Amino acid sequence: AIGGLWAFRLLSTGCNVTLIGRSSSLESMQRLCLVEAGQKTCHDFPVRPPHTHQPLPILLITTKAGDTATALTPLLDDLHPGNIVVLLQNGMGVDEWVKQQRPDLFIVTGITTDGVFREDRQTLVLAGNGKTLLGGETPEEQQLAQRVAGQWQASGADVEAVPDIRLRRWQKLAINCAINPLTALLRCRNGELEHHADALATMRSLCAEVAATMQAEGLPANGDELFENACRVARQTAANTSSMLADVMAGRPTEIEFMNAHVARVALRHGIPAPTNQAITQAVRALHPAPDPAV
């Protein structure tokens, strides 16, 4: 849904936008409709199959983190050295995998608070305009993030290139780690977590482990502040069904490997215990057993 939203936004700036299909059997055009403030706008976007040799100067990836390897692998030969890959996804760890595959690419990472959902395969509904932050790990990538943000701002969206994207991504990761898996395990909406004493205690423990891991990574972090942020977001999105709960209810793989499992792996590298994140990871994995992720 986020990808479709940005397809419309970039189209409004005069960009040539092409969607990338999952297979070669798809039609060459796909109609998408965006409903915003009660107004419906439709457009027929060109669709290219994954196995072509067309250049990809800027590739925006908005798939779920666990689908990135499948989506990106057939495109690697179409990406030239110096091309830009923008990752606008929940979770962490995908950028490291992309750099392992193609260290000659520039990676721009981002987070967003835009609210958009699919009413059906063709129709997107914008629930609320949020803010999108972009950034890069290296000075060159940070310059490219500023260039991309400037281009995207022409759509009227609230986009900013920030120098501390890594910190911002970890802070968002902490919120996702505290809310998403517990809603999946308890089968509840976000706002119900604050009515579960055990859930609150687990959220606090998860945030304390994330803070310790962030500090080991050289980032400023306070467990109590991360916990308060997670509680605030849970209240603000009280009626929401988290993406992880939606995945569990639909029988789909979750993004746990790129949330709590990622925290546990990074903590292990630093010799830091993260038993609560490990336990939550195992509990969510048990809800939907799946093979080890490729990323």
JSON list of C-alpha atoms in Angstrom, two decimals, residues 74-290:
[
{"chain": "A", "resi": 74, "resn": "PRO", "atom": "CA", "xyz": [15.95, -11.05, -9.94]},
{"chain": "A", "resi": 75, "resn": "LEU", "atom": "CA", "xyz": [16.58, -7.30, -10.24]},
{"chain": "A", "resi": 76, "resn": "LEU", "atom": "CA", "xyz": [20.22, -7.31, -9.13]},
{"chain": "A", "resi": 77, "resn": "ASP", "atom": "CA", "xyz": [21.52, -7.73, -12.69]},
{"chain": "A", "resi": 78, "resn": "ASP", "atom": "CA", "xyz": [19.49, -4.70, -13.81]},
{"chain": "A", "resi": 79, "resn": "LEU", "atom": "CA", "xyz": [21.06, -2.43, -11.20]},
{"chain": "A", "resi": 80, "resn": "HIS", "atom": "CA", "xyz": [24.26, -0.69, -12.28]},
{"chain": "A", "resi": 81, "resn": "PRO", "atom": "CA", "xyz": [27.04, 0.47, -9.95]},
{"chain": "A", "resi": 82, "resn": "GLY", "atom": "CA", "xyz": [26.01, 3.74, -8.33]},
{"chain": "A", "resi": 83, "resn": "ASN", "atom": "CA", "xyz": [22.25, 3.14, -8.68]},
{"chain": "A", "resi": 84, "resn": "ILE", "atom": "CA", "xyz": [20.11, 4.13, -5.70]},
{"chain": "A", "resi": 85, "resn": "VAL", "atom": "CA", "xyz": [17.98, 1.67, -3.75]},
{"chain": "A", "resi": 86, "resn": "VAL", "atom": "CA", "xyz": [15.51, 3.26, -1.31]},
{"chain": "A", "resi": 87, "resn": "LEU", "atom": "CA", "xyz": [14.27, 0.94, 1.44]},
{"chain": "A", "resi": 88, "resn": "LEU", "atom": "CA", "xyz": [11.02, 2.17, 3.03]},
{"chain": "A", "resi": 89, "resn": "GLN", "atom": "CA", "xyz": [10.15, -0.73, 5.32]},
{"chain": "A", "resi": 90, "resn": "ASN", "atom": "CA", "xyz": [9.54, -1.80, 8.88]},
{"chain": "A", "resi": 91, "resn": "GLY", "atom": "CA", "xyz": [12.25, -3.68, 10.70]},
{"chain": "A", "resi": 92, "resn": "MET", "atom": "CA", "xyz": [16.01, -3.71, 10.26]},
{"chain": "A", "resi": 93, "resn": "GLY", "atom": "CA", "xyz": [18.66, -5.85, 8.64]},
{"chain": "A", "resi": 94, "resn": "VAL", "atom": "CA", "xyz": [17.61, -5.67, 5.00]},
{"chain": "A", "resi": 95, "resn": "ASP", "atom": "CA", "xyz": [20.05, -2.86, 4.17]},
{"chain": "A", "resi": 96, "resn": "GLU", "atom": "CA", "xyz": [22.92, -5.00, 5.45]},
{"chain": "A", "resi": 97, "resn": "TRP", "atom": "CA", "xyz": [21.84, -7.87, 3.19]},
{"chain": "A", "resi": 98, "resn": "VAL", "atom": "CA", "xyz": [21.56, -5.61, 0.13]},
{"chain": "A", "resi": 99, "resn": "LYS", "atom": "CA", "xyz": [25.07, -4.24, 0.72]},
{"chain": "A", "resi": 100, "resn": "GLN", "atom": "CA", "xyz": [26.40, -7.78, 1.00]},
{"chain": "A", "resi": 101, "resn": "GLN", "atom": "CA", "xyz": [24.87, -8.64, -2.36]},
{"chain": "A", "resi": 102, "resn": "ARG", "atom": "CA", "xyz": [25.83, -5.41, -4.11]},
{"chain": "A", "resi": 103, "resn": "PRO", "atom": "CA", "xyz": [28.33, -3.21, -2.26]},
{"chain": "A", "resi": 104, "resn": "ASP", "atom": "CA", "xyz": [28.50, -0.97, -5.34]},
{"chain": "A", "resi": 105, "resn": "LEU", "atom": "CA", "xyz": [24.94, 0.33, -4.84]},
{"chain": "A", "resi": 106, "resn": "PHE", "atom": "CA", "xyz": [23.91, 3.35, -2.79]},
{"chain": "A", "resi": 107, "resn": "ILE", "atom": "CA", "xyz": [21.37, 2.51, -0.08]},
{"chain": "A", "resi": 108, "resn": "VAL", "atom": "CA", "xyz": [18.96, 5.13, 1.25]},
{"chain": "A", "resi": 109, "resn": "THR", "atom": "CA", "xyz": [16.80, 3.99, 4.17]},
{"chain": "A", "resi": 110, "resn": "GLY", "atom": "CA", "xyz": [13.60, 5.55, 5.41]},
{"chain": "A", "resi": 111, "resn": "ILE", "atom": "CA", "xyz": [10.76, 5.37, 7.89]},
{"chain": "A", "resi": 112, "resn": "THR", "atom": "CA", "xyz": [7.27, 6.77, 7.52]},
{"chain": "A", "resi": 113, "resn": "THR", "atom": "CA", "xyz": [4.16, 7.43, 9.56]},
{"chain": "A", "resi": 114, "resn": "ASP", "atom": "CA", "xyz": [1.87, 7.63, 6.52]},
{"chain": "A", "resi": 115, "resn": "GLY", "atom": "CA", "xyz": [-1.32, 5.64, 7.03]},
{"chain": "A", "resi": 116, "resn": "VAL", "atom": "CA", "xyz": [-2.61, 3.82, 3.94]},
{"chain": "A", "resi": 117, "resn": "PHE", "atom": "CA", "xyz": [-4.36, 0.50, 3.43]},
{"chain": "A", "resi": 118, "resn": "ARG", "atom": "CA", "xyz": [-5.70, -1.61, 0.59]},
{"chain": "A", "resi": 119, "resn": "GLU", "atom": "CA", "xyz": [-9.45, -1.75, 0.28]},
{"chain": "A", "resi": 120, "resn": "ASP", "atom": "CA", "xyz": [-8.95, -4.29, -2.51]},
{"chain": "A", "resi": 121, "resn": "ARG", "atom": "CA", "xyz": [-6.19, -5.19, -4.96]},
{"chain": "A", "resi": 122, "resn": "GLN", "atom": "CA", "xyz": [-6.81, -2.03, -6.97]},
{"chain": "A", "resi": 123, "resn": "THR", "atom": "CA", "xyz": [-7.93, 0.51, -4.39]},
{"chain": "A", "resi": 124, "resn": "LEU", "atom": "CA", "xyz": [-5.77, 2.29, -1.80]},
{"chain": "A", "resi": 125, "resn": "VAL", "atom": "CA", "xyz": [-7.25, 4.40, 0.99]},
{"chain": "A", "resi": 126, "resn": "LEU", "atom": "CA", "xyz": [-5.14, 7.13, 2.59]},
{"chain": "A", "resi": 127, "resn": "ALA", "atom": "CA", "xyz": [-6.03, 7.09, 6.28]},
{"chain": "A", "resi": 128, "resn": "GLY", "atom": "CA", "xyz": [-3.69, 9.93, 7.17]},
{"chain": "A", "resi": 129, "resn": "ASN", "atom": "CA", "xyz": [-0.72, 11.87, 5.86]},
{"chain": "A", "resi": 130, "resn": "GLY", "atom": "CA", "xyz": [2.35, 11.35, 8.00]},
{"chain": "A", "resi": 131, "resn": "LYS", "atom": "CA", "xyz": [6.03, 12.22, 7.84]},
{"chain": "A", "resi": 132, "resn": "THR", "atom": "CA", "xyz": [8.73, 10.37, 5.93]},
{"chain": "A", "resi": 133, "resn": "LEU", "atom": "CA", "xyz": [12.37, 10.51, 7.02]},
{"chain": "A", "resi": 134, "resn": "LEU", "atom": "CA", "xyz": [15.24, 9.47, 4.74]},
{"chain": "A", "resi": 135, "resn": "GLY", "atom": "CA", "xyz": [18.95, 9.09, 5.35]},
{"chain": "A", "resi": 136, "resn": "GLY", "atom": "CA", "xyz": [22.13, 7.25, 4.51]},
{"chain": "A", "resi": 137, "resn": "GLU", "atom": "CA", "xyz": [24.93, 5.51, 6.36]},
{"chain": "A", "resi": 138, "resn": "THR", "atom": "CA", "xyz": [27.79, 7.13, 4.40]},
{"chain": "A", "resi": 139, "resn": "PRO", "atom": "CA", "xyz": [28.34, 10.81, 3.47]},
{"chain": "A", "resi": 140, "resn": "GLU", "atom": "CA", "xyz": [27.61, 10.00, -0.19]},
{"chain": "A", "resi": 141, "resn": "GLU", "atom": "CA", "xyz": [24.41, 8.16, 0.73]},
{"chain": "A", "resi": 142, "resn": "GLN", "atom": "CA", "xyz": [23.36, 11.03, 2.98]},
{"chain": "A", "resi": 143, "resn": "GLN", "atom": "CA", "xyz": [23.81, 13.48, 0.08]},
{"chain": "A", "resi": 144, "resn": "LEU", "atom": "CA", "xyz": [21.70, 11.22, -2.12]},
{"chain": "A", "resi": 145, "resn": "ALA", "atom": "CA", "xyz": [19.06, 11.01, 0.62]},
{"chain": "A", "resi": 146, "resn": "GLN", "atom": "CA", "xyz": [18.87, 14.81, 0.61]},
{"chain": "A", "resi": 147, "resn": "ARG", "atom": "CA", "xyz": [18.51, 14.80, -3.18]},
{"chain": "A", "resi": 148, "resn": "VAL", "atom": "CA", "xyz": [15.75, 12.16, -3.10]},
{"chain": "A", "resi": 149, "resn": "ALA", "atom": "CA", "xyz": [13.95, 13.98, -0.26]},
{"chain": "A", "resi": 150, "resn": "GLY", "atom": "CA", "xyz": [14.03, 17.19, -2.27]},
{"chain": "A", "resi": 151, "resn": "GLN", "atom": "CA", "xyz": [12.50, 15.45, -5.27]},
{"chain": "A", "resi": 152, "resn": "TRP", "atom": "CA", "xyz": [9.83, 13.78, -3.15]},
{"chain": "A", "resi": 153, "resn": "GLN", "atom": "CA", "xyz": [8.90, 17.06, -1.43]},
{"chain": "A", "resi": 154, "resn": "ALA", "atom": "CA", "xyz": [7.67, 18.29, -4.81]},
{"chain": "A", "resi": 155, "resn": "SER", "atom": "CA", "xyz": [4.70, 15.92, -4.36]},
{"chain": "A", "resi": 156, "resn": "GLY", "atom": "CA", "xyz": [3.53, 17.95, -1.37]},
{"chain": "A", "resi": 157, "resn": "ALA", "atom": "CA", "xyz": [4.34, 15.13, 1.06]},
{"chain": "A", "resi": 158, "resn": "ASP", "atom": "CA", "xyz": [6.15, 15.83, 4.32]},
{"chain": "A", "resi": 159, "resn": "VAL", "atom": "CA", "xyz": [9.61, 14.40, 3.58]},
{"chain": "A", "resi": 160, "resn": "GLU", "atom": "CA", "xyz": [12.90, 15.22, 5.27]},
{"chain": "A", "resi": 161, "resn": "ALA", "atom": "CA", "xyz": [16.46, 13.96, 5.00]},
{"chain": "A", "resi": 162, "resn": "VAL", "atom": "CA", "xyz": [17.92, 13.55, 8.49]},
{"chain": "A", "resi": 163, "resn": "PRO", "atom": "CA", "xyz": [21.55, 12.93, 9.49]},
{"chain": "A", "resi": 164, "resn": "ASP", "atom": "CA", "xyz": [20.60, 10.46, 12.22]},
{"chain": "A", "resi": 165, "resn": "ILE", "atom": "CA", "xyz": [18.41, 8.02, 10.28]},
{"chain": "A", "resi": 166, "resn": "ARG", "atom": "CA", "xyz": [20.07, 5.05, 11.97]},
{"chain": "A", "resi": 167, "resn": "LEU", "atom": "CA", "xyz": [19.01, 6.34, 15.39]},
{"chain": "A", "resi": 168, "resn": "ARG", "atom": "CA", "xyz": [15.50, 7.09, 14.14]},
{"chain": "A", "resi": 169, "resn": "ARG", "atom": "CA", "xyz": [15.19, 3.59, 12.68]},
{"chain": "A", "resi": 170, "resn": "TRP", "atom": "CA", "xyz": [16.25, 2.00, 15.96]},
{"chain": "A", "resi": 171, "resn": "GLN", "atom": "CA", "xyz": [13.78, 4.15, 17.88]},
{"chain": "A", "resi": 172, "resn": "LYS", "atom": "CA", "xyz": [10.98, 3.04, 15.57]},
{"chain": "A", "resi": 173, "resn": "LEU", "atom": "CA", "xyz": [12.21, -0.54, 15.82]},
{"chain": "A", "resi": 174, "resn": "ALA", "atom": "CA", "xyz": [11.86, -0.35, 19.61]},
{"chain": "A", "resi": 175, "resn": "ILE", "atom": "CA", "xyz": [8.22, 0.68, 19.25]},
{"chain": "A", "resi": 176, "resn": "ASN", "atom": "CA", "xyz": [7.51, -2.13, 16.78]},
{"chain": "A", "resi": 177, "resn": "CYS", "atom": "CA", "xyz": [9.29, -4.67, 19.00]},
{"chain": "A", "resi": 178, "resn": "ALA", "atom": "CA", "xyz": [7.22, -3.61, 22.02]},
{"chain": "A", "resi": 179, "resn": "ILE", "atom": "CA", "xyz": [3.80, -3.49, 20.35]},
{"chain": "A", "resi": 180, "resn": "ASN", "atom": "CA", "xyz": [3.56, -5.80, 17.34]},
{"chain": "A", "resi": 181, "resn": "PRO", "atom": "CA", "xyz": [4.50, -9.22, 18.76]},
{"chain": "A", "resi": 182, "resn": "LEU", "atom": "CA", "xyz": [2.43, -8.78, 21.90]},
{"chain": "A", "resi": 183, "resn": "THR", "atom": "CA", "xyz": [-0.69, -7.86, 19.94]},
{"chain": "A", "resi": 184, "resn": "ALA", "atom": "CA", "xyz": [-0.09, -10.97, 17.81]},
{"chain": "A", "resi": 185, "resn": "LEU", "atom": "CA", "xyz": [0.31, -13.21, 20.83]},
{"chain": "A", "resi": 186, "resn": "LEU", "atom": "CA", "xyz": [-2.62, -11.72, 22.75]},
{"chain": "A", "resi": 187, "resn": "ARG", "atom": "CA", "xyz": [-4.81, -11.32, 19.63]},
{"chain": "A", "resi": 188, "resn": "CYS", "atom": "CA", "xyz": [-5.63, -7.76, 20.60]},
{"chain": "A", "resi": 189, "resn": "ARG", "atom": "CA", "xyz": [-5.61, -4.26, 19.16]},
{"chain": "A", "resi": 190, "resn": "ASN", "atom": "CA", "xyz": [-2.81, -1.88, 20.04]},
{"chain": "A", "resi": 191, "resn": "GLY", "atom": "CA", "xyz": [-4.70, 0.05, 22.69]},
{"chain": "A", "resi": 192, "resn": "GLU", "atom": "CA", "xyz": [-5.57, -3.04, 24.71]},
{"chain": "A", "resi": 193, "resn": "LEU", "atom": "CA", "xyz": [-1.93, -3.63, 25.69]},
{"chain": "A", "resi": 194, "resn": "GLU", "atom": "CA", "xyz": [-2.06, -0.98, 28.40]},
{"chain": "A", "resi": 195, "resn": "HIS", "atom": "CA", "xyz": [-4.84, -2.94, 30.12]},
{"chain": "A", "resi": 196, "resn": "HIS", "atom": "CA", "xyz": [-2.60, -6.02, 30.47]},
{"chain": "A", "resi": 197, "resn": "ALA", "atom": "CA", "xyz": [-0.19, -5.73, 33.40]},
{"chain": "A", "resi": 198, "resn": "ASP", "atom": "CA", "xyz": [1.93, -8.62, 32.13]},
{"chain": "A", "resi": 199, "resn": "ALA", "atom": "CA", "xyz": [2.07, -7.09, 28.66]},
{"chain": "A", "resi": 200, "resn": "LEU", "atom": "CA", "xyz": [3.27, -3.76, 30.07]},
{"chain": "A", "resi": 201, "resn": "ALA", "atom": "CA", "xyz": [5.99, -5.51, 32.06]},
{"chain": "A", "resi": 202, "resn": "THR", "atom": "CA", "xyz": [7.09, -7.37, 28.94]},
{"chain": "A", "resi": 203, "resn": "MET", "atom": "CA", "xyz": [7.07, -4.15, 26.91]},
{"chain": "A", "resi": 204, "resn": "ARG", "atom": "CA", "xyz": [9.30, -2.48, 29.49]},
{"chain": "A", "resi": 205, "resn": "SER", "atom": "CA", "xyz": [11.73, -5.40, 29.45]},
{"chain": "A", "resi": 206, "resn": "LEU", "atom": "CA", "xyz": [11.82, -5.45, 25.63]},
{"chain": "A", "resi": 207, "resn": "CYS", "atom": "CA", "xyz": [12.59, -1.73, 25.54]},
{"chain": "A", "resi": 208, "resn": "ALA", "atom": "CA", "xyz": [15.32, -2.05, 28.16]},
{"chain": "A", "resi": 209, "resn": "GLU", "atom": "CA", "xyz": [17.03, -4.72, 26.03]},
{"chain": "A", "resi": 210, "resn": "VAL", "atom": "CA", "xyz": [16.69, -2.61, 22.88]},
{"chain": "A", "resi": 211, "resn": "ALA", "atom": "CA", "xyz": [18.21, 0.38, 24.72]},
{"chain": "A", "resi": 212, "resn": "ALA", "atom": "CA", "xyz": [21.17, -1.69, 25.90]},
{"chain": "A", "resi": 213, "resn": "THR", "atom": "CA", "xyz": [21.71, -2.97, 22.35]},
{"chain": "A", "resi": 214, "resn": "MET", "atom": "CA", "xyz": [21.49, 0.55, 20.92]},
{"chain": "A", "resi": 215, "resn": "GLN", "atom": "CA", "xyz": [24.07, 1.77, 23.41]},
{"chain": "A", "resi": 216, "resn": "ALA", "atom": "CA", "xyz": [26.39, -1.07, 22.40]},
{"chain": "A", "resi": 217, "resn": "GLU", "atom": "CA", "xyz": [25.92, 0.11, 18.80]},
{"chain": "A", "resi": 218, "resn": "GLY", "atom": "CA", "xyz": [27.06, 3.58, 19.82]},
{"chain": "A", "resi": 219, "resn": "LEU", "atom": "CA", "xyz": [23.59, 5.15, 19.85]},
{"chain": "A", "resi": 220, "resn": "PRO", "atom": "CA", "xyz": [22.04, 7.15, 22.70]},
{"chain": "A", "resi": 221, "resn": "ALA", "atom": "CA", "xyz": [19.12, 5.31, 24.26]},
{"chain": "A", "resi": 222, "resn": "ASN", "atom": "CA", "xyz": [17.10, 5.13, 27.46]},
{"chain": "A", "resi": 223, "resn": "GLY", "atom": "CA", "xyz": [14.89, 2.13, 28.16]},
{"chain": "A", "resi": 224, "resn": "ASP", "atom": "CA", "xyz": [12.28, 4.10, 30.10]},
{"chain": "A", "resi": 225, "resn": "GLU", "atom": "CA", "xyz": [11.98, 6.65, 27.29]},
{"chain": "A", "resi": 226, "resn": "LEU", "atom": "CA", "xyz": [11.59, 3.92, 24.67]},
{"chain": "A", "resi": 227, "resn": "PHE", "atom": "CA", "xyz": [8.91, 2.27, 26.83]},
{"chain": "A", "resi": 228, "resn": "GLU", "atom": "CA", "xyz": [7.01, 5.57, 27.24]},
{"chain": "A", "resi": 229, "resn": "ASN", "atom": "CA", "xyz": [7.19, 6.15, 23.47]},
{"chain": "A", "resi": 230, "resn": "ALA", "atom": "CA", "xyz": [5.81, 2.68, 22.81]},
{"chain": "A", "resi": 231, "resn": "CYS", "atom": "CA", "xyz": [2.93, 3.24, 25.24]},
{"chain": "A", "resi": 232, "resn": "ARG", "atom": "CA", "xyz": [2.17, 6.61, 23.64]},
{"chain": "A", "resi": 233, "resn": "VAL", "atom": "CA", "xyz": [2.05, 5.07, 20.16]},
{"chain": "A", "resi": 234, "resn": "ALA", "atom": "CA", "xyz": [-0.15, 2.23, 21.44]},
{"chain": "A", "resi": 235, "resn": "ARG", "atom": "CA", "xyz": [-2.59, 4.83, 22.79]},
{"chain": "A", "resi": 236, "resn": "GLN", "atom": "CA", "xyz": [-2.49, 6.92, 19.61]},
{"chain": "A", "resi": 237, "resn": "THR", "atom": "CA", "xyz": [-3.18, 3.84, 17.47]},
{"chain": "A", "resi": 238, "resn": "ALA", "atom": "CA", "xyz": [-5.50, 2.21, 19.99]},
{"chain": "A", "resi": 239, "resn": "ALA", "atom": "CA", "xyz": [-8.02, 0.98, 17.41]},
{"chain": "A", "resi": 240, "resn": "ASN", "atom": "CA", "xyz": [-5.37, -0.32, 15.00]},
{"chain": "A", "resi": 241, "resn": "THR", "atom": "CA", "xyz": [-4.66, -3.95, 14.22]},
{"chain": "A", "resi": 242, "resn": "SER", "atom": "CA", "xyz": [-0.88, -4.27, 14.04]},
{"chain": "A", "resi": 243, "resn": "SER", "atom": "CA", "xyz": [0.67, -5.64, 10.87]},
{"chain": "A", "resi": 244, "resn": "MET", "atom": "CA", "xyz": [2.00, -8.63, 12.79]},
{"chain": "A", "resi": 245, "resn": "LEU", "atom": "CA", "xyz": [-1.42, -9.52, 14.20]},
{"chain": "A", "resi": 246, "resn": "ALA", "atom": "CA", "xyz": [-2.89, -9.16, 10.69]},
{"chain": "A", "resi": 247, "resn": "ASP", "atom": "CA", "xyz": [-0.22, -11.50, 9.33]},
{"chain": "A", "resi": 248, "resn": "VAL", "atom": "CA", "xyz": [-0.86, -14.10, 12.03]},
{"chain": "A", "resi": 249, "resn": "MET", "atom": "CA", "xyz": [-4.62, -13.97, 11.52]},
{"chain": "A", "resi": 250, "resn": "ALA", "atom": "CA", "xyz": [-4.12, -14.41, 7.75]},
{"chain": "A", "resi": 251, "resn": "GLY", "atom": "CA", "xyz": [-1.63, -17.25, 8.18]},
{"chain": "A", "resi": 252, "resn": "ARG", "atom": "CA", "xyz": [1.21, -15.25, 6.62]},
{"chain": "A", "resi": 253, "resn": "PRO", "atom": "CA", "xyz": [4.84, -15.16, 7.79]},
{"chain": "A", "resi": 254, "resn": "THR", "atom": "CA", "xyz": [5.50, -12.29, 10.18]},
{"chain": "A", "resi": 255, "resn": "GLU", "atom": "CA", "xyz": [8.32, -9.75, 10.27]},
{"chain": "A", "resi": 256, "resn": "ILE", "atom": "CA", "xyz": [9.58, -11.01, 13.63]},
{"chain": "A", "resi": 257, "resn": "GLU", "atom": "CA", "xyz": [12.99, -11.87, 12.09]},
{"chain": "A", "resi": 258, "resn": "PHE", "atom": "CA", "xyz": [13.52, -8.18, 11.31]},
{"chain": "A", "resi": 259, "resn": "MET", "atom": "CA", "xyz": [12.24, -6.90, 14.64]},
{"chain": "A", "resi": 260, "resn": "ASN", "atom": "CA", "xyz": [12.84, -8.74, 17.91]},
{"chain": "A", "resi": 261, "resn": "ALA", "atom": "CA", "xyz": [15.01, -11.42, 16.32]},
{"chain": "A", "resi": 262, "resn": "HIS", "atom": "CA", "xyz": [17.22, -8.69, 14.82]},
{"chain": "A", "resi": 263, "resn": "VAL", "atom": "CA", "xyz": [17.62, -7.11, 18.26]},
{"chain": "A", "resi": 264, "resn": "ALA", "atom": "CA", "xyz": [18.56, -10.47, 19.75]},
{"chain": "A", "resi": 265, "resn": "ARG", "atom": "CA", "xyz": [21.13, -11.12, 16.99]},
{"chain": "A", "resi": 266, "resn": "VAL", "atom": "CA", "xyz": [22.78, -7.71, 17.37]},
{"chain": "A", "resi": 267, "resn": "ALA", "atom": "CA", "xyz": [22.78, -8.06, 21.17]},
{"chain": "A", "resi": 268, "resn": "LEU", "atom": "CA", "xyz": [24.47, -11.45, 20.81]},
{"chain": "A", "resi": 269, "resn": "ARG", "atom": "CA", "xyz": [27.22, -9.90, 18.66]},
{"chain": "A", "resi": 270, "resn": "HIS", "atom": "CA", "xyz": [27.95, -7.53, 21.54]},
{"chain": "A", "resi": 271, "resn": "GLY", "atom": "CA", "xyz": [27.70, -10.22, 24.21]},
{"chain": "A", "resi": 272, "resn": "ILE", "atom": "CA", "xyz": [24.59, -8.60, 25.69]},
{"chain": "A", "resi": 273, "resn": "PRO", "atom": "CA", "xyz": [21.76, -10.77, 27.01]},
{"chain": "A", "resi": 274, "resn": "ALA", "atom": "CA", "xyz": [18.36, -10.21, 25.39]},
{"chain": "A", "resi": 275, "resn": "PRO", "atom": "CA", "xyz": [16.23, -13.01, 26.85]},
{"chain": "A", "resi": 276, "resn": "THR", "atom": "CA", "xyz": [12.88, -11.24, 26.49]},
{"chain": "A", "resi": 277, "resn": "ASN", "atom": "CA", "xyz": [13.40, -10.48, 22.80]},
{"chain": "A", "resi": 278, "resn": "GLN", "atom": "CA", "xyz": [14.58, -14.07, 22.27]},
{"chain": "A", "resi": 279, "resn": "ALA", "atom": "CA", "xyz": [11.53, -15.49, 24.08]},
{"chain": "A", "resi": 280, "resn": "ILE", "atom": "CA", "xyz": [9.11, -13.26, 22.15]},
{"chain": "A", "resi": 281, "resn": "THR", "atom": "CA", "xyz": [10.79, -14.27, 18.89]},
{"chain": "A", "resi": 282, "resn": "GLN", "atom": "CA", "xyz": [10.34, -17.96, 19.67]},
{"chain": "A", "resi": 283, "resn": "ALA", "atom": "CA", "xyz": [6.71, -17.45, 20.71]},
{"chain": "A", "resi": 284, "resn": "VAL", "atom": "CA", "xyz": [5.82, -15.65, 17.48]},
{"chain": "A", "resi": 285, "resn": "ARG", "atom": "CA", "xyz": [7.74, -18.16, 15.35]},
{"chain": "A", "resi": 286, "resn": "ALA", "atom": "CA", "xyz": [5.63, -20.88, 16.94]},
{"chain": "A", "resi": 287, "resn": "LEU", "atom": "CA", "xyz": [2.47, -19.17, 15.67]},
{"chain": "A", "resi": 288, "resn": "HIS", "atom": "CA", "xyz": [3.59, -19.58, 12.09]},
{"chain": "A", "resi": 289, "resn": "PRO", "atom": "CA", "xyz": [6.54, -21.96, 11.63]},
{"chain": "A", "resi": 290, "resn": "ALA", "atom": "CA", "xyz": [8.64, -20.96, 8.64]}
]
